[in-house]
Amino acid sequence: MPMQKKFLVGLIGADIQMSKSPALHETEGRRQGLDYRYELLDFSERGLPASALPDLLDEAEQRGFAGSNITHPCKQTVIAHLSRLSEDAEMLGAVNTVVFRNGERIGHNTDWYGFYENFQRGLPDVAKSHAVLLGAGGAGVAVAHAAIKLGIETLSIFDQDSKRAETLAQQLNDRFSRDCARATTDVGSALRSADGLIHATPTGMKSHPGLPIDAEWLLPRHWVADIVYMPLVTELLALAEGKGCRTLRGGGMTVYQAAAAFELFTGIAPDADRMSLHFTDLCRLSA
């Protein structure tokens, strides 16, 4: 019987104990005939500040990890500790997957593809003249890129750090050679002329409960796409569904970015549809 190929990978971030990534990756690894282990390197669990990121990267590399996923709050700060970036990661200035190979740390971004694929499947026919994006951090930059690639004509971007929103809007306009994005400080006003809302902040996660907008700003004609997937139905999505809005849950983005990361770690293409079914089962079990 041939020896199983071994892979040790992980996830670096804060408040990640509820992550579905270990089960999602390990089950697909097993189905591919691999000895595949996925560990959580959690700042919160270890009582460490986010500034301990270099130590966790060193630990992963020294222990022989094939790579690690990167999540909040490290998708941008991790770049300073990498050897080089893939074209996507360099373009977006955010990394969610690091591959350790031949003494190098290579940063990739599979988030934008995850959001793109999820939206294509879940909201294929919605109006795309104007959308509002909440969050211009590491996830926001990837989602914004995907939004323009999806055909959204104008993207209004809000972030608590208004400079960050302005920078992202300018980057998109330069990248796509047209005025496709603008920063906004008034989400309520922007939503009045928007077709939909994309949410890319931690608000709504179990560790950051609440609504990211005033409830009355949302109208039945809006579509709402959330990237938070724990819980699967966030307060924002529950509000939107209650008003009759079309919605897109964050779980699909998680599955498709995970499938792309799995292939980067192993060199083996996973079965994304199978991973999607497994993810739905995991969410049902933990609901």
C-alpha positions as CSV (number, residue, x, y, z in Angstrom):
1,M,0.0,0.0,0.0
2,P,1.5,3.4,-1.0
3,M,2.6,5.8,1.7
4,Q,0.1,8.7,2.3
5,K,1.4,12.1,1.5
6,K,1.6,14.2,4.7
7,F,0.6,17.8,5.0
8,L,0.5,20.0,8.2
9,V,-1.2,23.3,7.7
10,G,-3.0,25.9,9.8
11,L,-4.8,29.1,10.4
12,I,-3.3,32.2,12.1
13,G,-5.7,34.7,13.6
14,A,-7.7,35.9,16.6
15,D,-10.9,34.3,18.1
16,I,-10.8,31.4,15.6
17,Q,-11.7,28.5,17.9
18,M,-15.1,28.1,16.1
19,S,-13.5,28.0,12.7
20,K,-14.8,25.3,10.3
21,S,-11.6,25.3,8.4
22,P,-9.9,22.4,10.2
23,A,-12.8,20.0,9.6
24,L,-13.3,21.3,6.0
25,H,-9.7,20.9,5.0
26,E,-9.0,17.6,6.9
27,T,-12.1,15.8,5.6
28,E,-11.2,16.8,2.0
29,G,-7.6,15.7,2.6
30,R,-8.8,12.3,3.9
31,R,-11.0,11.9,0.8
32,Q,-8.0,12.7,-1.4
33,G,-6.1,9.9,0.4
34,L,-3.8,12.3,2.2
35,D,-2.5,12.4,5.8
36,Y,-3.6,16.0,6.3
37,R,-3.7,18.0,9.6
38,Y,-5.0,21.5,10.1
39,E,-4.2,23.4,13.3
40,L,-5.4,26.7,14.8
41,L,-2.8,29.2,15.9
42,D,-5.0,31.5,17.8
43,F,-3.7,34.8,19.4
44,S,-6.7,34.9,21.8
45,E,-6.4,31.3,22.9
46,R,-2.7,31.7,23.6
47,G,-3.2,35.1,25.3
48,L,-1.0,36.8,22.7
49,P,-1.3,40.2,21.0
50,A,-1.6,40.5,17.2
51,S,2.0,41.8,17.3
52,A,3.1,38.2,18.0
53,L,2.4,37.3,14.4
54,P,6.1,36.9,13.5
55,D,6.5,34.3,16.3
56,L,3.5,32.3,15.0
57,L,4.9,32.3,11.4
58,D,8.3,31.2,12.7
59,E,6.6,28.4,14.7
60,A,4.6,27.2,11.7
61,E,7.7,27.2,9.5
62,Q,9.9,25.5,12.0
63,R,7.3,22.8,12.6
64,G,7.2,21.9,8.9
65,F,3.9,23.4,8.0
66,A,3.2,23.4,4.2
67,G,1.4,26.7,4.7
68,S,-1.1,28.6,6.8
69,N,-4.3,30.5,6.2
70,I,-4.3,34.1,7.6
71,T,-7.3,35.8,9.0
72,H,-8.4,38.9,11.0
73,P,-6.4,40.9,12.1
74,C,-3.3,39.9,10.1
75,K,-4.2,39.9,6.4
76,Q,-2.3,43.1,5.7
77,T,0.3,43.1,8.5
78,V,1.5,39.6,7.5
79,I,3.0,41.0,4.2
80,A,6.0,42.5,6.0
81,H,7.0,39.0,7.1
82,L,6.9,37.3,3.7
83,S,9.5,36.6,1.0
84,R,7.2,37.4,-1.9
85,L,3.6,37.8,-3.0
86,S,1.6,36.2,-5.8
87,E,0.2,38.5,-8.4
88,D,-3.2,38.6,-6.8
89,A,-1.8,39.3,-3.3
90,E,0.5,42.0,-4.6
91,M,-2.3,43.7,-6.5
92,L,-4.7,43.6,-3.5
93,G,-2.2,44.3,-0.7
94,A,-3.8,41.6,1.4
95,V,-2.9,37.9,2.1
96,N,-5.1,35.1,3.4
97,T,-2.8,32.1,2.5
98,V,0.9,31.7,3.1
99,V,2.8,28.8,1.5
100,F,6.1,27.7,2.9
101,R,8.3,26.3,0.1
102,N,12.0,25.9,-0.4
103,G,12.8,28.4,2.5
104,E,10.4,31.0,1.1
105,R,7.2,32.4,2.5
106,I,4.9,33.1,-0.4
107,G,1.7,35.1,0.2
108,H,-1.5,34.5,-1.8
109,N,-5.0,35.8,-1.8
110,T,-7.9,33.4,-2.4
111,D,-10.5,35.6,-0.7
112,W,-11.4,37.5,-3.8
113,Y,-12.0,34.3,-5.8
114,G,-14.0,32.9,-2.9
115,F,-16.4,35.9,-2.9
116,Y,-16.5,36.0,-6.7
117,E,-17.5,32.4,-7.1
118,N,-20.0,32.5,-4.2
119,F,-21.7,35.6,-5.7
120,Q,-21.8,34.2,-9.2
121,R,-23.6,31.1,-7.9
122,G,-25.8,32.8,-5.3
123,L,-26.8,36.2,-6.8
124,P,-26.2,35.7,-10.5
125,D,-28.9,38.0,-11.8
126,V,-29.2,41.0,-9.3
127,A,-28.9,44.6,-10.3
128,K,-25.3,45.9,-10.2
129,S,-25.4,49.6,-11.0
130,H,-24.4,50.6,-7.5
131,A,-23.4,48.8,-4.3
132,V,-22.2,49.8,-0.9
133,L,-19.2,48.0,0.7
134,L,-18.7,48.1,4.4
135,G,-15.1,47.5,5.4
136,A,-11.8,48.3,3.6
137,G,-9.5,46.1,5.6
138,G,-7.9,42.8,4.5
139,A,-11.1,41.1,3.5
140,G,-12.6,44.3,2.1
141,V,-9.9,44.9,-0.4
142,A,-10.4,41.4,-1.8
143,V,-14.2,41.6,-1.9
144,A,-14.0,45.1,-3.5
145,H,-11.8,43.6,-6.3
146,A,-14.2,40.8,-6.8
147,A,-17.2,43.2,-6.8
148,I,-15.8,45.2,-9.8
149,K,-14.9,41.9,-11.6
150,L,-18.5,40.8,-11.1
151,G,-19.7,43.9,-13.0
152,I,-20.7,46.3,-10.2
153,E,-20.5,49.6,-12.0
154,T,-20.1,51.9,-8.9
155,L,-18.9,50.8,-5.4
156,S,-19.3,53.2,-2.5
157,I,-16.9,52.2,0.3
158,F,-17.2,52.9,4.0
159,D,-14.7,52.2,6.7
160,Q,-14.3,53.5,10.2
161,D,-10.9,54.7,9.0
162,S,-12.0,57.0,6.2
163,K,-8.5,57.3,4.8
164,R,-8.4,53.5,4.3
165,A,-11.7,53.7,2.3
166,E,-10.3,56.6,0.2
167,T,-7.1,54.6,-0.5
168,L,-9.0,51.5,-1.6
169,A,-11.3,53.5,-3.9
170,Q,-8.3,55.1,-5.6
171,Q,-6.6,51.8,-6.0
172,L,-9.7,50.3,-7.7
173,N,-10.1,53.3,-10.0
174,D,-6.4,53.0,-11.0
175,R,-6.5,49.2,-11.4
176,F,-9.7,49.2,-13.5
177,S,-8.9,52.5,-15.4
178,R,-12.3,54.0,-14.7
179,D,-14.2,55.7,-11.9
180,C,-15.7,52.6,-10.4
181,A,-15.3,53.3,-6.7
182,R,-15.6,56.1,-4.2
183,A,-15.3,56.5,-0.5
184,T,-18.4,57.5,1.5
185,T,-18.9,58.6,5.1
186,D,-22.7,58.4,4.9
187,V,-23.8,54.8,4.5
188,G,-27.5,55.6,4.9
189,S,-27.4,58.1,2.1
190,A,-25.3,55.8,-0.2
191,L,-27.8,53.0,0.4
192,R,-30.7,55.1,-0.8
193,S,-29.3,55.0,-4.4
194,A,-27.8,51.5,-4.1
195,D,-28.9,48.1,-5.4
196,G,-27.1,46.1,-2.8
197,L,-24.9,46.0,0.3
198,I,-21.7,44.0,0.8
199,H,-20.6,43.5,4.4
200,A,-16.8,42.8,5.0
201,T,-16.2,43.7,8.6
202,P,-16.1,41.4,11.7
203,T,-19.5,42.8,13.0
204,G,-21.9,39.9,13.3
205,M,-19.3,37.3,14.3
206,K,-20.0,35.6,17.6
207,S,-17.1,37.6,19.1
208,H,-18.4,40.9,17.5
209,P,-22.2,40.7,17.8
210,G,-24.5,43.4,16.4
211,L,-25.7,45.1,13.2
212,P,-23.2,47.1,11.1
213,I,-25.9,49.5,9.9
214,D,-29.1,51.1,11.1
215,A,-32.0,48.7,10.4
216,E,-34.2,51.3,8.7
217,W,-31.6,51.9,6.0
218,L,-32.2,48.4,4.5
219,L,-35.1,48.2,2.0
220,P,-36.8,45.1,0.5
221,R,-35.3,46.0,-3.0
222,H,-31.7,45.7,-1.7
223,W,-29.7,42.5,-2.0
224,V,-27.3,41.8,0.9
225,A,-24.0,39.8,0.7
226,D,-22.3,39.0,4.0
227,I,-18.8,37.5,4.3
228,V,-19.2,36.5,8.0
229,Y,-20.2,32.8,8.3
230,M,-20.2,32.2,12.1
231,P,-23.1,32.3,12.7
232,L,-24.2,31.3,9.2
233,V,-27.2,33.7,9.5
234,T,-25.8,36.9,11.0
235,E,-28.0,39.6,12.5
236,L,-27.6,41.5,9.2
237,L,-28.8,38.6,7.1
238,A,-31.7,37.9,9.5
239,L,-32.7,41.5,9.2
240,A,-32.5,41.4,5.4
241,E,-34.3,38.2,5.0
242,G,-37.1,39.5,7.3
243,K,-37.5,42.5,5.0
244,G,-37.6,40.3,1.9
245,C,-34.2,41.1,0.6
246,R,-32.3,38.6,-1.5
247,T,-29.3,37.5,0.5
248,L,-25.9,35.8,0.1
249,R,-24.4,34.0,3.1
250,G,-20.7,34.1,3.8
251,G,-20.3,30.3,3.9
252,G,-19.8,30.0,0.2
253,M,-16.9,32.4,0.1
254,T,-15.3,30.4,2.9
255,V,-15.7,27.2,0.9
256,Y,-14.3,28.5,-2.4
257,Q,-11.3,30.3,-0.8
258,A,-10.6,27.2,1.2
259,A,-10.7,25.0,-2.0
260,A,-8.2,27.4,-3.6
261,A,-5.9,27.4,-0.5
262,F,-6.1,23.5,-0.3
263,E,-4.7,23.3,-3.9
264,L,-1.9,25.8,-3.1
265,F,-0.9,23.8,0.0
266,T,-1.0,20.4,-1.7
267,G,-0.8,20.8,-5.4
268,I,-4.0,18.7,-5.6
269,A,-7.3,20.1,-6.9
270,P,-10.1,19.4,-4.3
271,D,-13.7,18.7,-5.0
272,A,-15.2,22.1,-4.2
273,D,-18.8,20.9,-4.6
274,R,-18.1,18.1,-2.1
275,M,-16.5,20.6,0.3
276,S,-19.6,22.8,0.0
277,L,-21.9,20.0,1.0
278,H,-19.6,19.1,3.9
279,F,-19.5,22.8,5.0
280,T,-23.4,22.9,5.1
281,D,-23.4,19.8,7.3
282,L,-20.8,21.3,9.6
283,C,-22.9,24.4,10.0
284,R,-26.1,22.4,10.7
285,L,-24.3,20.4,13.4
286,S,-23.1,23.5,15.2
287,A,-26.3,25.5,14.8
